[in-house]
């Protein structure tokens, strides 16, 4: 049971770390899914 909780905690920490690191590097979904020729109304 302790191993399962440790794995859950590690997954949560790694997910948040990856989110902030990837956003800082310019890999956010808003930047990856848009192009200059796309018009948003």
PDB file of C-alpha atoms in Angstrom, residues 11-41:
ATOM      1  CA  UNK A  11       3.167  10.622 -10.813  1.00  0.00           C
ATOM      2  CA  UNK A  12       1.525  13.821  -9.579  1.00  0.00           C
ATOM      3  CA  UNK A  13       4.859  15.547  -8.937  1.00  0.00           C
ATOM      4  CA  UNK A  14       6.281  14.509 -12.308  1.00  0.00           C
ATOM      5  CA  UNK A  15       3.119  15.616 -14.112  1.00  0.00           C
ATOM      6  CA  UNK A  16       3.232  19.099 -12.618  1.00  0.00           C
ATOM      7  CA  UNK A  17       6.976  19.382 -13.228  1.00  0.00           C
ATOM      8  CA  UNK A  18       6.587  18.325 -16.869  1.00  0.00           C
ATOM      9  CA  UNK A  19       3.714  20.787 -17.343  1.00  0.00           C
ATOM     10  CA  UNK A  20       5.723  23.759 -16.088  1.00  0.00           C
ATOM     11  CA  UNK A  21       8.956  22.750 -17.821  1.00  0.00           C
ATOM     12  CA  UNK A  22       7.283  22.115 -21.177  1.00  0.00           C
ATOM     13  CA  UNK A  23       5.281  25.364 -20.950  1.00  0.00           C
ATOM     14  CA  UNK A  24       8.488  27.258 -20.251  1.00  0.00           C
ATOM     15  CA  UNK A  25      10.147  25.681 -23.282  1.00  0.00           C
ATOM     16  CA  UNK A  26       7.310  26.710 -25.600  1.00  0.00           C
ATOM     17  CA  UNK A  27       5.550  23.379 -25.898  1.00  0.00           C
ATOM     18  CA  UNK A  28       2.192  24.463 -24.520  1.00  0.00           C
ATOM     19  CA  UNK A  29      -0.866  23.320 -26.463  1.00  0.00           C
ATOM     20  CA  UNK A  30      -1.786  26.925 -27.318  1.00  0.00           C
ATOM     21  CA  UNK A  31       1.557  27.439 -29.024  1.00  0.00           C
ATOM     22  CA  UNK A  32       1.718  24.024 -30.699  1.00  0.00           C
ATOM     23  CA  UNK A  33      -1.852  24.000 -32.066  1.00  0.00           C
ATOM     24  CA  UNK A  34      -1.915  27.497 -33.568  1.00  0.00           C
ATOM     25  CA  UNK A  35      -0.432  28.951 -36.694  1.00  0.00           C
ATOM     26  CA  UNK A  36      -0.129  32.525 -38.004  1.00  0.00           C
ATOM     27  CA  UNK A  37      -2.695  31.811 -40.739  1.00  0.00           C
ATOM     28  CA  UNK A  38      -5.422  30.686 -38.330  1.00  0.00           C
ATOM     29  CA  UNK A  39      -8.155  33.220 -37.615  1.00  0.00           C
ATOM     30  CA  UNK A  40      -9.874  33.009 -34.269  1.00  0.00           C
ATOM     31  CA  UNK A  41     -13.226  34.726 -34.002  1.00  0.00           C
TER      32      UNK A  41
END
